[in-house]
Amino acid sequence: MKKLFVLSCVALATLASCSKSEDIEAPQAQKEIAFSVATDKSRAPIEGTSFDDGQKIYVSAYNSVSGKYFKGVEFRKEASETTWKAGKYWPVNGVTSFLAYAATGDVTATWGEKYADKVEFTLNDGFYNSSESGKTPYIDLLYASGEQAKEKEYDPVSMTFKHTGAWVVFNVKLGSVLTGAKVTLNSFQLANLFKGGKVVVDNTTYAGAKASWDFTGVTAADYGVESFAEKDLSAEENYTFGAIIPEQNQTAIKFNYTLASSDTNTPAFTAQTATYEYPLSRFDKWEMGKKYVYNITINLNEIAIEPTVGGWTGTTIPDIEI
């Protein structure tokens, strides 16, 4: 009996010692995982410098001790909050890594074996979103990675989201010599383009997540820009439209227009229709996270094209009824 009592005292002493150990934390001491959505000024997410409160992000996590932690969990930010949360808590031990994506439309993600090591998206129709009829019909798909600073540090993890596509914008107008003329832009294409494919986000390097496009099994073709609609052009204002496309080598633009008499033309003349193709060689390729603007001016005897490139900021592609 005395021996059992002594053993019991030893056991109680051991338990008391363990309760004071820094290696053991009570469940109620665990902290909720939170993300602070950071931005890079040259690669701002969606349009601007931050996500809207209602924008969801989908996150997978891997812990250095326990391994795969969670996959594709939806995190969101309430209007009264400053971070994105999902009711998930930090593991007590180890360092946790994260891989995330956000999209303005429905996409299907295939996560890697370790959840936070890779995510893939197969976009057979590219960024085109047919369900957005009557609006700018494109999805913006972004990705980010982050990591716990060190074990037992539970501060919000910063996520810098980047685009997986390039934004290409066209501003078309008439030269002053054609003021008052009737010029109709009938069609507009990007020639020999990969409209869709597979985008793979690899998060296995020290540099952080990096996206790349795979066009295996995909055939390049002339691509009619969905946000384009037949338009009578003006010398006073631009006709603006554009598309989000996969990163790839630049190709060419191809458009068809008709020059006809207007009510003010005296004498009247026979309408003439022409197709114009122009190779785009100013930049090596359309890069993810960049915005390419082509200012196109149609004159009587020539067509002038002025290209520029910058960050994904500025005026949004306007909604066009199609």
XYZ file of C-alpha atoms in Angstrom:
322
model
C 0.000 0.000 0.000
C 2.790 2.394 0.980
C 4.636 1.441 -2.182
C 1.583 2.256 -4.301
C 1.226 5.588 -2.549
C 4.850 6.454 -3.292
C 4.370 5.521 -6.923
C 1.241 7.661 -7.078
C 3.146 10.641 -5.671
C 5.842 10.162 -8.275
C 3.209 10.054 -11.029
C 1.519 13.199 -9.741
C 4.858 14.989 -9.533
C 5.623 13.964 -13.101
C 2.267 15.270 -14.320
C 2.784 18.551 -12.481
C 6.199 18.918 -14.085
C 4.754 18.266 -17.544
C 2.009 20.845 -17.063
C 4.685 23.511 -16.625
C 6.696 22.429 -19.669
C 6.896 24.909 -22.558
C 6.560 22.016 -25.028
C 2.935 21.272 -24.117
C 0.106 23.723 -24.700
C -3.511 23.297 -23.666
C -5.966 23.153 -26.586
C -7.543 26.462 -25.582
C -4.154 28.155 -25.987
C -4.036 27.453 -29.716
C -4.271 30.481 -32.002
C -6.438 30.795 -35.100
C -4.641 30.911 -38.450
C -5.115 34.243 -40.223
C -3.841 35.768 -43.461
C -3.032 39.350 -44.293
C -3.506 39.785 -48.047
C -0.526 41.836 -49.145
C 0.011 43.190 -52.653
C 2.877 44.061 -54.914
C 2.289 47.449 -56.549
C 3.286 46.214 -59.994
C 1.174 43.082 -59.670
C -1.869 44.196 -57.722
C -4.567 41.537 -57.379
C -7.617 41.735 -59.609
C -7.588 45.545 -60.019
C -6.288 47.953 -57.443
C -4.190 47.204 -54.384
C -6.327 44.908 -52.248
C -9.100 42.330 -52.301
C -12.695 43.229 -51.592
C -14.086 41.961 -48.291
C -16.176 39.372 -50.115
C -13.265 37.868 -52.060
C -12.576 34.308 -50.924
C -9.150 32.708 -50.929
C -8.532 28.945 -50.951
C -5.597 27.665 -48.954
C -3.713 24.397 -48.421
C -1.230 23.816 -45.594
C 1.699 21.518 -44.786
C 3.381 21.252 -41.381
C 7.057 20.352 -40.952
C 6.272 17.921 -38.090
C 2.817 16.471 -38.725
C 2.868 16.708 -42.547
C -0.293 17.356 -44.601
C -2.554 19.632 -42.562
C -5.495 20.846 -44.682
C -6.375 21.211 -48.357
C -8.344 23.803 -50.311
C -9.985 25.418 -47.279
C -12.006 28.562 -47.953
C -10.820 31.611 -46.014
C -12.786 34.840 -46.000
C -12.652 38.290 -44.460
C -15.592 39.779 -42.608
C -16.213 43.502 -43.016
C -15.278 44.110 -39.379
C -12.027 42.125 -39.624
C -8.607 42.952 -41.053
C -7.527 39.391 -41.908
C -8.872 36.295 -43.675
C -9.893 33.393 -41.387
C -11.592 29.991 -41.599
C -11.708 28.636 -38.024
C -8.463 26.710 -38.510
C -5.861 26.639 -35.712
C -2.084 26.510 -35.696
C -0.432 23.142 -35.008
C 1.362 23.226 -31.647
C 4.680 22.060 -33.092
C 6.576 22.604 -36.332
C 6.474 25.326 -38.975
C 3.514 25.492 -41.353
C 3.700 26.447 -45.043
C 0.774 27.641 -47.165
C -0.217 27.787 -50.833
C -3.309 29.741 -51.905
C -5.329 30.910 -54.877
C -8.150 33.366 -55.517
C -10.383 33.739 -58.551
C -13.197 35.998 -59.708
C -15.071 32.992 -61.103
C -15.329 29.233 -60.720
C -12.150 27.208 -61.315
C -11.156 23.664 -60.338
C -7.918 23.218 -58.408
C -5.843 20.024 -58.233
C -3.547 20.163 -55.211
C -0.161 18.464 -54.929
C 0.719 15.370 -52.897
C 1.824 17.494 -49.938
C -1.088 19.921 -50.373
C 0.993 23.127 -50.199
C 3.678 22.015 -52.664
C 1.698 22.510 -55.893
C -1.653 23.424 -57.379
C -2.789 23.035 -60.995
C -5.657 24.474 -63.026
C -6.753 23.211 -66.440
C -8.305 26.112 -68.319
C -9.412 24.600 -71.622
C -11.255 27.773 -72.583
C -8.634 30.053 -71.103
C -9.842 32.849 -68.849
C -13.069 33.215 -70.817
C -16.169 32.851 -68.657
C -19.265 32.204 -70.757
C -21.555 32.585 -67.730
C -20.699 36.286 -67.607
C -22.735 37.090 -70.715
C -23.285 40.821 -71.060
C -20.242 41.695 -68.943
C -16.477 41.632 -69.351
C -16.306 37.849 -69.754
C -13.002 36.933 -68.090
C -11.888 35.273 -64.874
C -8.889 36.625 -63.018
C -6.929 33.785 -61.358
C -4.232 34.599 -58.802
C -1.885 32.647 -56.532
C 0.240 33.245 -53.437
C 2.379 31.409 -50.899
C 3.359 32.101 -47.309
C 4.994 30.512 -44.294
C 4.883 30.703 -40.531
C 7.858 32.834 -39.432
C 8.996 30.283 -36.856
C 7.630 27.612 -34.540
C 5.131 28.947 -31.970
C 4.868 32.341 -33.666
C 1.249 32.854 -34.594
C 1.122 36.248 -36.285
C -1.039 36.605 -39.436
C 0.794 35.298 -42.491
C 1.289 37.792 -45.326
C 0.104 36.634 -48.763
C 1.206 38.460 -51.920
C -1.090 37.405 -54.752
C 0.060 37.402 -58.378
C -1.822 36.989 -61.643
C -1.541 33.864 -63.782
C -2.505 35.752 -66.943
C -1.519 38.785 -68.979
C -3.978 41.625 -69.528
C -4.032 42.859 -73.135
C -5.957 46.056 -73.920
C -6.672 47.724 -77.271
C -7.648 51.365 -77.819
C -8.796 51.942 -81.418
C -9.706 55.285 -82.952
C -9.592 57.185 -86.259
C -6.959 59.696 -87.261
C -8.091 63.305 -87.566
C -7.994 63.069 -91.369
C -10.948 60.649 -91.144
C -13.074 62.894 -88.928
C -16.655 62.540 -90.104
C -15.965 59.363 -92.114
C -17.853 56.170 -91.409
C -15.376 53.448 -90.448
C -16.689 50.221 -88.949
C -14.412 47.792 -87.124
C -15.943 44.445 -88.115
C -13.755 41.870 -86.356
C -10.628 41.668 -84.216
C -8.361 38.675 -83.539
C -5.099 37.716 -81.886
C -3.395 35.476 -84.439
C -1.939 32.021 -83.691
C -2.670 32.244 -79.966
C -2.876 29.610 -77.216
C -6.209 30.561 -75.693
C -6.060 27.997 -72.876
C -3.933 25.292 -71.304
C -2.738 24.154 -67.895
C -1.271 26.550 -65.366
C 0.950 24.953 -62.700
C 1.930 26.743 -59.488
C 5.073 25.195 -57.972
C 5.827 25.989 -54.329
C 8.857 23.765 -53.757
C 11.666 26.319 -54.077
C 13.083 28.765 -51.547
C 12.053 31.633 -53.836
C 8.378 30.899 -53.162
C 5.529 29.943 -55.471
C 6.024 30.361 -59.214
C 3.468 29.771 -61.975
C 4.062 28.428 -65.481
C 1.895 27.463 -68.449
C 1.817 24.082 -70.194
C 0.263 23.941 -73.689
C 0.781 20.197 -74.251
C -2.012 18.898 -76.471
C -3.273 22.425 -77.215
C -3.265 23.939 -80.720
C -2.703 27.630 -81.309
C -5.321 29.356 -83.472
C -6.654 32.774 -84.400
C -8.547 33.996 -81.359
C -11.531 36.323 -81.542
C -11.458 38.593 -78.491
C -14.749 37.955 -76.653
C -15.098 41.481 -75.268
C -15.012 42.893 -78.813
C -18.224 43.906 -80.573
C -18.609 45.425 -84.052
C -18.218 49.173 -83.689
C -18.395 52.405 -85.702
C -15.151 54.190 -84.887
C -14.611 57.829 -83.989
C -11.748 60.298 -84.176
C -12.860 61.854 -80.888
C -12.688 58.862 -78.580
C -11.138 55.409 -78.284
C -13.020 52.164 -78.641
C -11.534 50.105 -75.789
C -11.674 46.326 -75.304
C -9.304 43.601 -74.190
C -8.716 40.111 -72.831
C -6.872 38.137 -70.185
C -4.679 35.521 -71.875
C -2.072 32.916 -70.831
C 1.591 33.920 -70.736
C 3.169 33.173 -74.127
C 5.229 34.618 -76.962
C 3.643 37.580 -78.676
C 2.132 36.886 -82.076
C 0.101 39.290 -84.223
C -3.193 41.148 -84.365
C -5.607 40.772 -87.250
C -8.645 42.961 -87.822
C -11.159 43.773 -90.529
C -12.724 47.195 -91.091
C -14.963 48.942 -93.614
C -14.606 52.529 -94.846
C -17.832 53.903 -96.292
C -19.466 57.202 -97.191
C -21.203 59.102 -94.431
C -24.062 61.520 -94.811
C -21.576 64.385 -95.043
C -19.397 62.887 -97.796
C -19.824 64.634 -101.133
C -19.557 62.971 -103.520
C -20.356 59.541 -102.109
C -17.915 56.693 -102.755
C -18.048 52.926 -102.803
C -17.497 51.224 -99.432
C -14.156 49.477 -99.087
C -13.404 46.614 -96.706
C -9.856 45.684 -95.738
C -8.152 43.118 -93.493
C -5.027 44.215 -91.678
C -2.470 41.969 -89.952
C 0.315 43.374 -87.833
C 3.057 41.328 -86.096
C 3.569 42.316 -82.457
C 7.311 42.321 -81.880
C 7.814 45.191 -79.431
C 7.961 42.753 -76.484
C 9.266 39.176 -76.407
C 6.122 37.790 -74.800
C 2.976 38.590 -72.891
C 4.033 38.028 -69.275
C 1.869 37.083 -66.307
C 0.979 40.018 -64.089
C 1.582 42.666 -66.743
C -0.790 44.868 -68.698
C -0.114 45.532 -72.387
C -1.869 48.468 -74.032
C -1.955 48.946 -77.810
C -3.111 52.346 -79.074
C -4.242 51.838 -82.680
C -4.989 54.789 -84.962
C -6.504 54.143 -88.391
C -5.637 56.808 -90.962
C -6.476 57.057 -94.640
C -3.185 55.590 -95.887
C -1.651 53.999 -92.801
C -2.348 52.395 -89.449
C -0.252 53.481 -86.463
C 0.211 51.193 -83.436
C 1.830 52.398 -80.214
C 2.417 49.644 -77.593
C 3.119 50.151 -73.886
C 3.544 47.763 -70.952
C 3.052 48.304 -67.227
C 1.642 46.796 -64.047
C -1.861 45.415 -63.687
C -3.374 48.755 -62.623
C -5.363 51.529 -64.224
C -8.680 51.611 -66.007
C -10.579 48.359 -66.035
C -11.799 46.727 -69.231
C -15.277 48.204 -69.687
C -18.351 46.008 -69.725
C -19.494 45.426 -73.304
C -22.775 43.871 -74.380
C -21.911 40.838 -76.520
